[in-house]
């Protein structure tokens, strides 16, 4: 499954590049730098999707007490931190030539940065081994509580004055059809890439857990 997802992701990402650089027109006011948007938005969306998976897997861990859900939450959180970090970086690269600042305390930027720190703390907790045998339950509880910031990030641009436009909404995002196609293809391509990474990382964590179990059994 991982190999299939990786192959599909590779093809989809190549197709997405054609849509971004050839099919989508150059935006009139921002110029070619606007094309960062087609990478920035999918990274941000799939980061939020990652944290939603952390939330669901954490709930299932608390209910079923099965460490497979803990490993899924860990793998998805790693991707969420990676993708949200890249979204912040690409947003800064986009914002500097357009607004002449690398960073501003915009509601969405601020809530996204807070979210990044919260889930980075979650990963540090995982690596520290805190909680001992009850560690998976402790991590699951944090995974549930941490999700409170995710809806805040999503709705921040809609609820407060923000430099971020609402791309998909009741009033529309003002995207040309070619731009909309590029956005949707990029979201799908990054989604396949995300799924391939999640499958690979979950398998790695499962194999690591199995090796630790064998090692502990042999040393007893």
mmCIF file with all atom_site columns, C-alpha atoms in Angstrom:
data_model
loop_
_atom_site.group_PDB
_atom_site.id
_atom_site.type_symbol
_atom_site.label_atom_id
_atom_site.label_alt_id
_atom_site.label_comp_id
_atom_site.label_asym_id
_atom_site.label_entity_id
_atom_site.label_seq_id
_atom_site.pdbx_PDB_ins_code
_atom_site.Cartn_x
_atom_site.Cartn_y
_atom_site.Cartn_z
_atom_site.occupancy
_atom_site.B_iso_or_equiv
_atom_site.pdbx_formal_charge
_atom_site.auth_seq_id
_atom_site.auth_comp_id
_atom_site.auth_asym_id
_atom_site.auth_atom_id
_atom_site.pdbx_PDB_model_num
ATOM 1   C CA . UNK A 1 1   ? 0.000   0.000   0.000   1.00 0.00 ? 1   UNK A CA 1
ATOM 2   C CA . UNK A 1 2   ? 2.773   2.447   0.886   1.00 0.00 ? 2   UNK A CA 1
ATOM 3   C CA . UNK A 1 3   ? 4.561   1.840   -2.426  1.00 0.00 ? 3   UNK A CA 1
ATOM 4   C CA . UNK A 1 4   ? 1.344   2.353   -4.383  1.00 0.00 ? 4   UNK A CA 1
ATOM 5   C CA . UNK A 1 5   ? 0.558   5.586   -2.537  1.00 0.00 ? 5   UNK A CA 1
ATOM 6   C CA . UNK A 1 6   ? 4.113   6.826   -3.079  1.00 0.00 ? 6   UNK A CA 1
ATOM 7   C CA . UNK A 1 7   ? 3.931   6.108   -6.820  1.00 0.00 ? 7   UNK A CA 1
ATOM 8   C CA . UNK A 1 8   ? 0.558   7.837   -7.131  1.00 0.00 ? 8   UNK A CA 1
ATOM 9   C CA . UNK A 1 9   ? 1.856   10.792  -5.118  1.00 0.00 ? 9   UNK A CA 1
ATOM 10  C CA . UNK A 1 10  ? 4.919   11.155  -7.360  1.00 0.00 ? 10  UNK A CA 1
ATOM 11  C CA . UNK A 1 11  ? 2.756   11.264  -10.484 1.00 0.00 ? 11  UNK A CA 1
ATOM 12  C CA . UNK A 1 12  ? 0.200   13.587  -8.895  1.00 0.00 ? 12  UNK A CA 1
ATOM 13  C CA . UNK A 1 13  ? 2.856   16.031  -7.702  1.00 0.00 ? 13  UNK A CA 1
ATOM 14  C CA . UNK A 1 14  ? 4.316   16.205  -11.212 1.00 0.00 ? 14  UNK A CA 1
ATOM 15  C CA . UNK A 1 15  ? 0.858   16.843  -12.654 1.00 0.00 ? 15  UNK A CA 1
ATOM 16  C CA . UNK A 1 16  ? 0.280   19.517  -10.011 1.00 0.00 ? 16  UNK A CA 1
ATOM 17  C CA . UNK A 1 17  ? 3.444   21.325  -11.100 1.00 0.00 ? 17  UNK A CA 1
ATOM 18  C CA . UNK A 1 18  ? 2.081   21.554  -14.633 1.00 0.00 ? 18  UNK A CA 1
ATOM 19  C CA . UNK A 1 19  ? -1.175  22.985  -13.342 1.00 0.00 ? 19  UNK A CA 1
ATOM 20  C CA . UNK A 1 20  ? 0.680   25.501  -11.163 1.00 0.00 ? 20  UNK A CA 1
ATOM 21  C CA . UNK A 1 21  ? 3.247   26.762  -13.651 1.00 0.00 ? 21  UNK A CA 1
ATOM 22  C CA . UNK A 1 22  ? 1.497   26.289  -16.996 1.00 0.00 ? 22  UNK A CA 1
ATOM 23  C CA . UNK A 1 23  ? -2.280  25.998  -16.584 1.00 0.00 ? 23  UNK A CA 1
ATOM 24  C CA . UNK A 1 24  ? -2.823  28.645  -13.892 1.00 0.00 ? 24  UNK A CA 1
ATOM 25  C CA . UNK A 1 25  ? -2.302  32.243  -15.072 1.00 0.00 ? 25  UNK A CA 1
ATOM 26  C CA . UNK A 1 26  ? 0.045   34.669  -13.376 1.00 0.00 ? 26  UNK A CA 1
ATOM 27  C CA . UNK A 1 27  ? -1.906  36.731  -10.848 1.00 0.00 ? 27  UNK A CA 1
ATOM 28  C CA . UNK A 1 28  ? -2.156  40.347  -12.025 1.00 0.00 ? 28  UNK A CA 1
ATOM 29  C CA . UNK A 1 29  ? -1.231  42.234  -8.847  1.00 0.00 ? 29  UNK A CA 1
ATOM 30  C CA . UNK A 1 30  ? 1.124   39.818  -7.048  1.00 0.00 ? 30  UNK A CA 1
ATOM 31  C CA . UNK A 1 31  ? 2.838   38.309  -10.051 1.00 0.00 ? 31  UNK A CA 1
ATOM 32  C CA . UNK A 1 32  ? 4.569   34.959  -10.160 1.00 0.00 ? 32  UNK A CA 1
ATOM 33  C CA . UNK A 1 33  ? 5.210   34.915  -6.389  1.00 0.00 ? 33  UNK A CA 1
ATOM 34  C CA . UNK A 1 34  ? 1.491   34.198  -5.911  1.00 0.00 ? 34  UNK A CA 1
ATOM 35  C CA . UNK A 1 35  ? 2.114   30.662  -7.162  1.00 0.00 ? 35  UNK A CA 1
ATOM 36  C CA . UNK A 1 36  ? 3.527   29.824  -3.717  1.00 0.00 ? 36  UNK A CA 1
ATOM 37  C CA . UNK A 1 37  ? -0.147  29.810  -2.736  1.00 0.00 ? 37  UNK A CA 1
ATOM 38  C CA . UNK A 1 38  ? -0.684  26.504  -4.566  1.00 0.00 ? 38  UNK A CA 1
ATOM 39  C CA . UNK A 1 39  ? 1.791   24.816  -2.218  1.00 0.00 ? 39  UNK A CA 1
ATOM 40  C CA . UNK A 1 40  ? 1.079   26.879  0.886   1.00 0.00 ? 40  UNK A CA 1
ATOM 41  C CA . UNK A 1 41  ? -2.648  26.145  1.027   1.00 0.00 ? 41  UNK A CA 1
ATOM 42  C CA . UNK A 1 42  ? -2.420  22.318  0.616   1.00 0.00 ? 42  UNK A CA 1
ATOM 43  C CA . UNK A 1 43  ? 0.317   22.159  3.263   1.00 0.00 ? 43  UNK A CA 1
ATOM 44  C CA . UNK A 1 44  ? -1.864  24.117  5.685   1.00 0.00 ? 44  UNK A CA 1
ATOM 45  C CA . UNK A 1 45  ? -4.964  22.042  4.991   1.00 0.00 ? 45  UNK A CA 1
ATOM 46  C CA . UNK A 1 46  ? -3.224  18.700  5.346   1.00 0.00 ? 46  UNK A CA 1
ATOM 47  C CA . UNK A 1 47  ? -1.557  19.906  8.544   1.00 0.00 ? 47  UNK A CA 1
ATOM 48  C CA . UNK A 1 48  ? -5.030  20.495  9.965   1.00 0.00 ? 48  UNK A CA 1
ATOM 49  C CA . UNK A 1 49  ? -6.077  17.096  8.614   1.00 0.00 ? 49  UNK A CA 1
ATOM 50  C CA . UNK A 1 50  ? -3.119  15.515  10.393  1.00 0.00 ? 50  UNK A CA 1
ATOM 51  C CA . UNK A 1 51  ? -4.145  16.994  13.716  1.00 0.00 ? 51  UNK A CA 1
ATOM 52  C CA . UNK A 1 52  ? -7.708  15.818  13.173  1.00 0.00 ? 52  UNK A CA 1
ATOM 53  C CA . UNK A 1 53  ? -6.324  12.285  12.750  1.00 0.00 ? 53  UNK A CA 1
ATOM 54  C CA . UNK A 1 54  ? -4.368  12.775  16.000  1.00 0.00 ? 54  UNK A CA 1
ATOM 55  C CA . UNK A 1 55  ? -7.624  13.720  17.714  1.00 0.00 ? 55  UNK A CA 1
ATOM 56  C CA . UNK A 1 56  ? -9.589  10.742  16.363  1.00 0.00 ? 56  UNK A CA 1
ATOM 57  C CA . UNK A 1 57  ? -6.769  8.274   17.050  1.00 0.00 ? 57  UNK A CA 1
ATOM 58  C CA . UNK A 1 58  ? -6.372  9.665   20.580  1.00 0.00 ? 58  UNK A CA 1
ATOM 59  C CA . UNK A 1 59  ? -10.076 9.210   21.285  1.00 0.00 ? 59  UNK A CA 1
ATOM 60  C CA . UNK A 1 60  ? -9.907  5.634   19.993  1.00 0.00 ? 60  UNK A CA 1
ATOM 61  C CA . UNK A 1 61  ? -6.810  5.029   22.129  1.00 0.00 ? 61  UNK A CA 1
ATOM 62  C CA . UNK A 1 62  ? -8.693  6.139   25.238  1.00 0.00 ? 62  UNK A CA 1
ATOM 63  C CA . UNK A 1 63  ? -11.677 3.960   24.345  1.00 0.00 ? 63  UNK A CA 1
ATOM 64  C CA . UNK A 1 64  ? -9.997  0.812   23.008  1.00 0.00 ? 64  UNK A CA 1
ATOM 65  C CA . UNK A 1 65  ? -6.638  0.942   24.847  1.00 0.00 ? 65  UNK A CA 1
ATOM 66  C CA . UNK A 1 66  ? -4.910  -0.339  21.694  1.00 0.00 ? 66  UNK A CA 1
ATOM 67  C CA . UNK A 1 67  ? -1.390  1.013   21.132  1.00 0.00 ? 67  UNK A CA 1
ATOM 68  C CA . UNK A 1 68  ? -1.883  0.940   17.370  1.00 0.00 ? 68  UNK A CA 1
ATOM 69  C CA . UNK A 1 69  ? -3.976  4.072   17.740  1.00 0.00 ? 69  UNK A CA 1
ATOM 70  C CA . UNK A 1 70  ? -1.207  5.679   19.780  1.00 0.00 ? 70  UNK A CA 1
ATOM 71  C CA . UNK A 1 71  ? 1.276   4.975   16.989  1.00 0.00 ? 71  UNK A CA 1
ATOM 72  C CA . UNK A 1 72  ? -1.114  6.386   14.371  1.00 0.00 ? 72  UNK A CA 1
ATOM 73  C CA . UNK A 1 73  ? -1.524  9.535   16.453  1.00 0.00 ? 73  UNK A CA 1
ATOM 74  C CA . UNK A 1 74  ? 2.254   9.869   16.753  1.00 0.00 ? 74  UNK A CA 1
ATOM 75  C CA . UNK A 1 75  ? 2.863   9.393   13.032  1.00 0.00 ? 75  UNK A CA 1
ATOM 76  C CA . UNK A 1 76  ? 0.117   11.850  12.103  1.00 0.00 ? 76  UNK A CA 1
ATOM 77  C CA . UNK A 1 77  ? 1.354   14.432  14.598  1.00 0.00 ? 77  UNK A CA 1
ATOM 78  C CA . UNK A 1 78  ? 4.844   14.292  13.103  1.00 0.00 ? 78  UNK A CA 1
ATOM 79  C CA . UNK A 1 79  ? 3.379   15.037  9.685   1.00 0.00 ? 79  UNK A CA 1
ATOM 80  C CA . UNK A 1 80  ? 1.182   17.783  11.095  1.00 0.00 ? 80  UNK A CA 1
ATOM 81  C CA . UNK A 1 81  ? 4.127   19.545  12.715  1.00 0.00 ? 81  UNK A CA 1
ATOM 82  C CA . UNK A 1 82  ? 6.158   19.170  9.504   1.00 0.00 ? 82  UNK A CA 1
ATOM 83  C CA . UNK A 1 83  ? 3.388   20.408  7.214   1.00 0.00 ? 83  UNK A CA 1
ATOM 84  C CA . UNK A 1 84  ? 2.309   23.291  9.467   1.00 0.00 ? 84  UNK A CA 1
ATOM 85  C CA . UNK A 1 85  ? 5.943   24.362  9.812   1.00 0.00 ? 85  UNK A CA 1
ATOM 86  C CA . UNK A 1 86  ? 6.333   24.341  6.030   1.00 0.00 ? 86  UNK A CA 1
ATOM 87  C CA . UNK A 1 87  ? 3.055   26.253  5.700   1.00 0.00 ? 87  UNK A CA 1
ATOM 88  C CA . UNK A 1 88  ? 4.414   28.965  8.013   1.00 0.00 ? 88  UNK A CA 1
ATOM 89  C CA . UNK A 1 89  ? 7.669   29.123  6.020   1.00 0.00 ? 89  UNK A CA 1
ATOM 90  C CA . UNK A 1 90  ? 5.968   29.283  2.611   1.00 0.00 ? 90  UNK A CA 1
ATOM 91  C CA . UNK A 1 91  ? 3.567   31.882  3.971   1.00 0.00 ? 91  UNK A CA 1
ATOM 92  C CA . UNK A 1 92  ? 6.514   34.041  5.035   1.00 0.00 ? 92  UNK A CA 1
ATOM 93  C CA . UNK A 1 93  ? 8.156   33.611  1.634   1.00 0.00 ? 93  UNK A CA 1
ATOM 94  C CA . UNK A 1 94  ? 4.907   34.709  0.029   1.00 0.00 ? 94  UNK A CA 1
ATOM 95  C CA . UNK A 1 95  ? 4.258   37.581  2.422   1.00 0.00 ? 95  UNK A CA 1
ATOM 96  C CA . UNK A 1 96  ? 7.673   39.275  2.262   1.00 0.00 ? 96  UNK A CA 1
ATOM 97  C CA . UNK A 1 97  ? 7.511   40.512  -1.369  1.00 0.00 ? 97  UNK A CA 1
ATOM 98  C CA . UNK A 1 98  ? 3.760   41.237  -1.154  1.00 0.00 ? 98  UNK A CA 1
ATOM 99  C CA . UNK A 1 99  ? 3.366   42.918  2.262   1.00 0.00 ? 99  UNK A CA 1
ATOM 100 C CA . UNK A 1 100 ? 7.067   43.681  2.858   1.00 0.00 ? 100 UNK A CA 1
ATOM 101 C CA . UNK A 1 101 ? 7.142   41.732  6.136   1.00 0.00 ? 101 UNK A CA 1
ATOM 102 C CA . UNK A 1 102 ? 8.272   38.210  6.983   1.00 0.00 ? 102 UNK A CA 1
ATOM 103 C CA . UNK A 1 103 ? 5.850   37.970  9.879   1.00 0.00 ? 103 UNK A CA 1
ATOM 104 C CA . UNK A 1 104 ? 2.881   39.809  11.321  1.00 0.00 ? 104 UNK A CA 1
ATOM 105 C CA . UNK A 1 105 ? 0.733   38.898  14.294  1.00 0.00 ? 105 UNK A CA 1
ATOM 106 C CA . UNK A 1 106 ? -2.239  38.140  12.095  1.00 0.00 ? 106 UNK A CA 1
ATOM 107 C CA . UNK A 1 107 ? -4.928  35.999  13.817  1.00 0.00 ? 107 UNK A CA 1
ATOM 108 C CA . UNK A 1 108 ? -4.352  33.016  11.558  1.00 0.00 ? 108 UNK A CA 1
ATOM 109 C CA . UNK A 1 109 ? -0.570  33.235  11.775  1.00 0.00 ? 109 UNK A CA 1
ATOM 110 C CA . UNK A 1 110 ? -0.687  33.569  15.548  1.00 0.00 ? 110 UNK A CA 1
ATOM 111 C CA . UNK A 1 111 ? -3.099  30.679  16.108  1.00 0.00 ? 111 UNK A CA 1
ATOM 112 C CA . UNK A 1 112 ? -1.123  28.501  13.672  1.00 0.00 ? 112 UNK A CA 1
ATOM 113 C CA . UNK A 1 113 ? 2.134   29.226  15.505  1.00 0.00 ? 113 UNK A CA 1
ATOM 114 C CA . UNK A 1 114 ? 0.482   28.366  18.833  1.00 0.00 ? 114 UNK A CA 1
ATOM 115 C CA . UNK A 1 115 ? -0.821  25.143  17.290  1.00 0.00 ? 115 UNK A CA 1
ATOM 116 C CA . UNK A 1 116 ? 2.674   24.287  16.040  1.00 0.00 ? 116 UNK A CA 1
ATOM 117 C CA . UNK A 1 117 ? 4.148   24.756  19.537  1.00 0.00 ? 117 UNK A CA 1
ATOM 118 C CA . UNK A 1 118 ? 1.378   22.699  21.173  1.00 0.00 ? 118 UNK A CA 1
ATOM 119 C CA . UNK A 1 119 ? 1.871   19.719  18.893  1.00 0.00 ? 119 UNK A CA 1
ATOM 120 C CA . UNK A 1 120 ? 5.657   20.036  19.062  1.00 0.00 ? 120 UNK A CA 1
ATOM 121 C CA . UNK A 1 121 ? 5.257   19.701  22.831  1.00 0.00 ? 121 UNK A CA 1
ATOM 122 C CA . UNK A 1 122 ? 3.158   16.597  22.194  1.00 0.00 ? 122 UNK A CA 1
ATOM 123 C CA . UNK A 1 123 ? 6.033   15.091  20.184  1.00 0.00 ? 123 UNK A CA 1
ATOM 124 C CA . UNK A 1 124 ? 8.535   15.976  22.907  1.00 0.00 ? 124 UNK A CA 1
ATOM 125 C CA . UNK A 1 125 ? 6.285   14.223  25.424  1.00 0.00 ? 125 UNK A CA 1
ATOM 126 C CA . UNK A 1 126 ? 6.247   11.132  23.212  1.00 0.00 ? 126 UNK A CA 1
ATOM 127 C CA . UNK A 1 127 ? 10.024  11.072  22.943  1.00 0.00 ? 127 UNK A CA 1
ATOM 128 C CA . UNK A 1 128 ? 10.547  11.614  26.674  1.00 0.00 ? 128 UNK A CA 1
ATOM 129 C CA . UNK A 1 129 ? 8.666   8.444   27.613  1.00 0.00 ? 129 UNK A CA 1
ATOM 130 C CA . UNK A 1 130 ? 6.724   10.351  30.261  1.00 0.00 ? 130 UNK A CA 1
ATOM 131 C CA . UNK A 1 131 ? 3.994   8.383   31.972  1.00 0.00 ? 131 UNK A CA 1
ATOM 132 C CA . UNK A 1 132 ? 5.720   5.006   31.791  1.00 0.00 ? 132 UNK A CA 1
ATOM 133 C CA . UNK A 1 133 ? 3.251   2.242   31.030  1.00 0.00 ? 133 UNK A CA 1
ATOM 134 C CA . UNK A 1 134 ? 0.428   4.779   31.062  1.00 0.00 ? 134 UNK A CA 1
ATOM 135 C CA . UNK A 1 135 ? 2.277   6.928   28.529  1.00 0.00 ? 135 UNK A CA 1
ATOM 136 C CA . UNK A 1 136 ? -0.089  6.123   25.613  1.00 0.00 ? 136 UNK A CA 1
ATOM 137 C CA . UNK A 1 137 ? -3.100  7.163   27.712  1.00 0.00 ? 137 UNK A CA 1
ATOM 138 C CA . UNK A 1 138 ? -1.388  10.389  28.816  1.00 0.00 ? 138 UNK A CA 1
ATOM 139 C CA . UNK A 1 139 ? -0.475  11.192  25.207  1.00 0.00 ? 139 UNK A CA 1
ATOM 140 C CA . UNK A 1 140 ? -4.008  10.421  24.063  1.00 0.00 ? 140 UNK A CA 1
ATOM 141 C CA . UNK A 1 141 ? -5.442  12.851  26.599  1.00 0.00 ? 141 UNK A CA 1
ATOM 142 C CA . UNK A 1 142 ? -3.080  15.560  25.371  1.00 0.00 ? 142 UNK A CA 1
ATOM 143 C CA . UNK A 1 143 ? -3.951  14.716  21.762  1.00 0.00 ? 143 UNK A CA 1
ATOM 144 C CA . UNK A 1 144 ? -7.618  15.345  22.516  1.00 0.00 ? 144 UNK A CA 1
ATOM 145 C CA . UNK A 1 145 ? -7.052  18.615  24.408  1.00 0.00 ? 145 UNK A CA 1
ATOM 146 C CA . UNK A 1 146 ? -4.567  19.953  21.835  1.00 0.00 ? 146 UNK A CA 1
ATOM 147 C CA . UNK A 1 147 ? -7.195  19.739  19.108  1.00 0.00 ? 147 UNK A CA 1
ATOM 148 C CA . UNK A 1 148 ? -9.066  22.679  20.663  1.00 0.00 ? 148 UNK A CA 1
ATOM 149 C CA . UNK A 1 149 ? -6.765  25.073  18.791  1.00 0.00 ? 149 UNK A CA 1
ATOM 150 C CA . UNK A 1 150 ? -7.378  23.495  15.361  1.00 0.00 ? 150 UNK A CA 1
ATOM 151 C CA . UNK A 1 151 ? -10.928 24.852  14.761  1.00 0.00 ? 151 UNK A CA 1
ATOM 152 C CA . UNK A 1 152 ? -9.644  28.229  15.989  1.00 0.00 ? 152 UNK A CA 1
ATOM 153 C CA . UNK A 1 153 ? -6.982  28.203  13.267  1.00 0.00 ? 153 UNK A CA 1
ATOM 154 C CA . UNK A 1 154 ? -9.513  27.248  10.605  1.00 0.00 ? 154 UNK A CA 1
ATOM 155 C CA . UNK A 1 155 ? -12.087 29.910  11.498  1.00 0.00 ? 155 UNK A CA 1
ATOM 156 C CA . UNK A 1 156 ? -9.664  32.688  12.492  1.00 0.00 ? 156 UNK A CA 1
ATOM 157 C CA . UNK A 1 157 ? -9.618  34.300  9.041   1.00 0.00 ? 157 UNK A CA 1
ATOM 158 C CA . UNK A 1 158 ? -13.431 34.236  8.952   1.00 0.00 ? 158 UNK A CA 1
ATOM 159 C CA . UNK A 1 159 ? -14.057 35.544  12.486  1.00 0.00 ? 159 UNK A CA 1
ATOM 160 C CA . UNK A 1 160 ? -11.381 38.249  12.763  1.00 0.00 ? 160 UNK A CA 1
ATOM 161 C CA . UNK A 1 161 ? -9.810  40.800  10.469  1.00 0.00 ? 161 UNK A CA 1
ATOM 162 C CA . UNK A 1 162 ? -7.053  38.939  8.633   1.00 0.00 ? 162 UNK A CA 1
ATOM 163 C CA . UNK A 1 163 ? -4.687  39.303  5.696   1.00 0.00 ? 163 UNK A CA 1
ATOM 164 C CA . UNK A 1 164 ? -5.695  35.772  4.694   1.00 0.00 ? 164 UNK A CA 1
ATOM 165 C CA . UNK A 1 165 ? -8.474  35.627  2.098   1.00 0.00 ? 165 UNK A CA 1
ATOM 166 C CA . UNK A 1 166 ? -11.282 33.087  2.366   1.00 0.00 ? 166 UNK A CA 1
ATOM 167 C CA . UNK A 1 167 ? -10.589 30.915  -0.678  1.00 0.00 ? 167 UNK A CA 1
ATOM 168 C CA . UNK A 1 168 ? -13.636 28.685  -0.326  1.00 0.00 ? 168 UNK A CA 1
ATOM 169 C CA . UNK A 1 169 ? -16.671 30.272  1.230   1.00 0.00 ? 169 UNK A CA 1
ATOM 170 C CA . UNK A 1 170 ? -20.189 31.494  0.686   1.00 0.00 ? 170 UNK A CA 1
ATOM 171 C CA . UNK A 1 171 ? -18.901 34.689  -0.912  1.00 0.00 ? 171 UNK A CA 1
ATOM 172 C CA . UNK A 1 172 ? -16.301 32.914  -3.063  1.00 0.00 ? 172 UNK A CA 1
ATOM 173 C CA . UNK A 1 173 ? -12.569 33.374  -3.154  1.00 0.00 ? 173 UNK A CA 1
ATOM 174 C CA . UNK A 1 174 ? -12.326 35.254  -6.441  1.00 0.00 ? 174 UNK A CA 1
ATOM 175 C CA . UNK A 1 175 ? -10.274 32.513  -8.105  1.00 0.00 ? 175 UNK A CA 1
ATOM 176 C CA . UNK A 1 176 ? -10.262 32.117  -11.853 1.00 0.00 ? 176 UNK A CA 1
ATOM 177 C CA . UNK A 1 177 ? -11.333 28.629  -13.024 1.00 0.00 ? 177 UNK A CA 1
ATOM 178 C CA . UNK A 1 178 ? -7.741  27.787  -14.007 1.00 0.00 ? 178 UNK A CA 1
ATOM 179 C CA . UNK A 1 179 ? -6.500  28.865  -10.577 1.00 0.00 ? 179 UNK A CA 1
ATOM 180 C CA . UNK A 1 180 ? -9.220  26.858  -8.843  1.00 0.00 ? 180 UNK A CA 1
ATOM 181 C CA . UNK A 1 181 ? -8.242  23.775  -10.849 1.00 0.00 ? 181 UNK A CA 1
ATOM 182 C CA . UNK A 1 182 ? -4.592  24.223  -9.857  1.00 0.00 ? 182 UNK A CA 1
ATOM 183 C CA . UNK A 1 183 ? -5.574  24.555  -6.191  1.00 0.00 ? 183 UNK A CA 1
ATOM 184 C CA . UNK A 1 184 ? -7.712  21.408  -6.219  1.00 0.00 ? 184 UNK A CA 1
ATOM 185 C CA . UNK A 1 185 ? -5.106  19.338  -8.060  1.00 0.00 ? 185 UNK A CA 1
ATOM 186 C CA . UNK A 1 186 ? -2.407  20.517  -5.645  1.00 0.00 ? 186 UNK A CA 1
ATOM 187 C CA . UNK A 1 187 ? -4.570  19.648  -2.633  1.00 0.00 ? 187 UNK A CA 1
ATOM 188 C CA . UNK A 1 188 ? -5.141  16.151  -4.029  1.00 0.00 ? 188 UNK A CA 1
ATOM 189 C CA . UNK A 1 189 ? -1.445  15.661  -4.882  1.00 0.00 ? 189 UNK A CA 1
ATOM 190 C CA . UNK A 1 190 ? -0.219  16.784  -1.471  1.00 0.00 ? 190 UNK A CA 1
ATOM 191 C CA . UNK A 1 191 ? -2.922  14.609  0.085   1.00 0.00 ? 191 UNK A CA 1
ATOM 192 C CA . UNK A 1 192 ? -1.571  11.514  -1.674  1.00 0.00 ? 192 UNK A CA 1
ATOM 193 C CA . UNK A 1 193 ? 1.937   12.454  -0.556  1.00 0.00 ? 193 UNK A CA 1
ATOM 194 C CA . UNK A 1 194 ? 0.647   12.889  3.002   1.00 0.00 ? 194 UNK A CA 1
ATOM 195 C CA . UNK A 1 195 ? -1.080  9.484   2.914   1.00 0.00 ? 195 UNK A CA 1
ATOM 196 C CA . UNK A 1 196 ? 2.103   7.793   1.660   1.00 0.00 ? 196 UNK A CA 1
ATOM 197 C CA . UNK A 1 197 ? 4.165   9.378   4.440   1.00 0.00 ? 197 UNK A CA 1
ATOM 198 C CA . UNK A 1 198 ? 1.564   8.468   7.066   1.00 0.00 ? 198 UNK A CA 1
ATOM 199 C CA . UNK A 1 199 ? 1.501   4.857   5.905   1.00 0.00 ? 199 UNK A CA 1
ATOM 200 C CA . UNK A 1 200 ? 5.300   4.648   5.911   1.00 0.00 ? 200 UNK A CA 1
ATOM 201 C CA . UNK A 1 201 ? 5.753   6.300   9.302   1.00 0.00 ? 201 UNK A CA 1
ATOM 202 C CA . UNK A 1 202 ? 2.993   4.229   10.939  1.00 0.00 ? 202 UNK A CA 1
ATOM 203 C CA . UNK A 1 203 ? 4.675   1.067   9.669   1.00 0.00 ? 203 UNK A CA 1
ATOM 204 C CA . UNK A 1 204 ? 8.042   2.223   11.003  1.00 0.00 ? 204 UNK A CA 1
ATOM 205 C CA . UNK A 1 205 ? 6.594   2.929   14.437  1.00 0.00 ? 205 UNK A CA 1
ATOM 206 C CA . UNK A 1 206 ? 4.880   -0.473  14.438  1.00 0.00 ? 206 UNK A CA 1
ATOM 207 C CA . UNK A 1 207 ? 8.107   -2.247  13.537  1.00 0.00 ? 207 UNK A CA 1
ATOM 208 C CA . UNK A 1 208 ? 9.961   -0.310  16.218  1.00 0.00 ? 208 UNK A CA 1
ATOM 209 C CA . UNK A 1 209 ? 7.398   -1.347  18.823  1.00 0.00 ? 209 UNK A CA 1
ATOM 210 C CA . UNK A 1 210 ? 7.678   -4.991  17.731  1.00 0.00 ? 210 UNK A CA 1
ATOM 211 C CA . UNK A 1 211 ? 11.479  -4.911  17.977  1.00 0.00 ? 211 UNK A CA 1
ATOM 212 C CA . UNK A 1 212 ? 11.329  -3.398  21.463  1.00 0.00 ? 212 UNK A CA 1
ATOM 213 C CA . UNK A 1 213 ? 8.893   -6.113  22.528  1.00 0.00 ? 213 UNK A CA 1
ATOM 214 C CA . UNK A 1 214 ? 11.219  -8.847  21.234  1.00 0.00 ? 214 UNK A CA 1
ATOM 215 C CA . UNK A 1 215 ? 14.241  -7.222  22.893  1.00 0.00 ? 215 UNK A CA 1
ATOM 216 C CA . UNK A 1 216 ? 12.482  -6.946  26.261  1.00 0.00 ? 216 UNK A CA 1
ATOM 217 C CA . UNK A 1 217 ? 11.290  -10.558 26.004  1.00 0.00 ? 217 UNK A CA 1
ATOM 218 C CA . UNK A 1 218 ? 14.831  -11.821 25.304  1.00 0.00 ? 218 UNK A CA 1
ATOM 219 C CA . UNK A 1 219 ? 16.401  -9.851  28.141  1.00 0.00 ? 219 UNK A CA 1
ATOM 220 C CA . UNK A 1 220 ? 14.029  -11.224 30.785  1.00 0.00 ? 220 UNK A CA 1
#
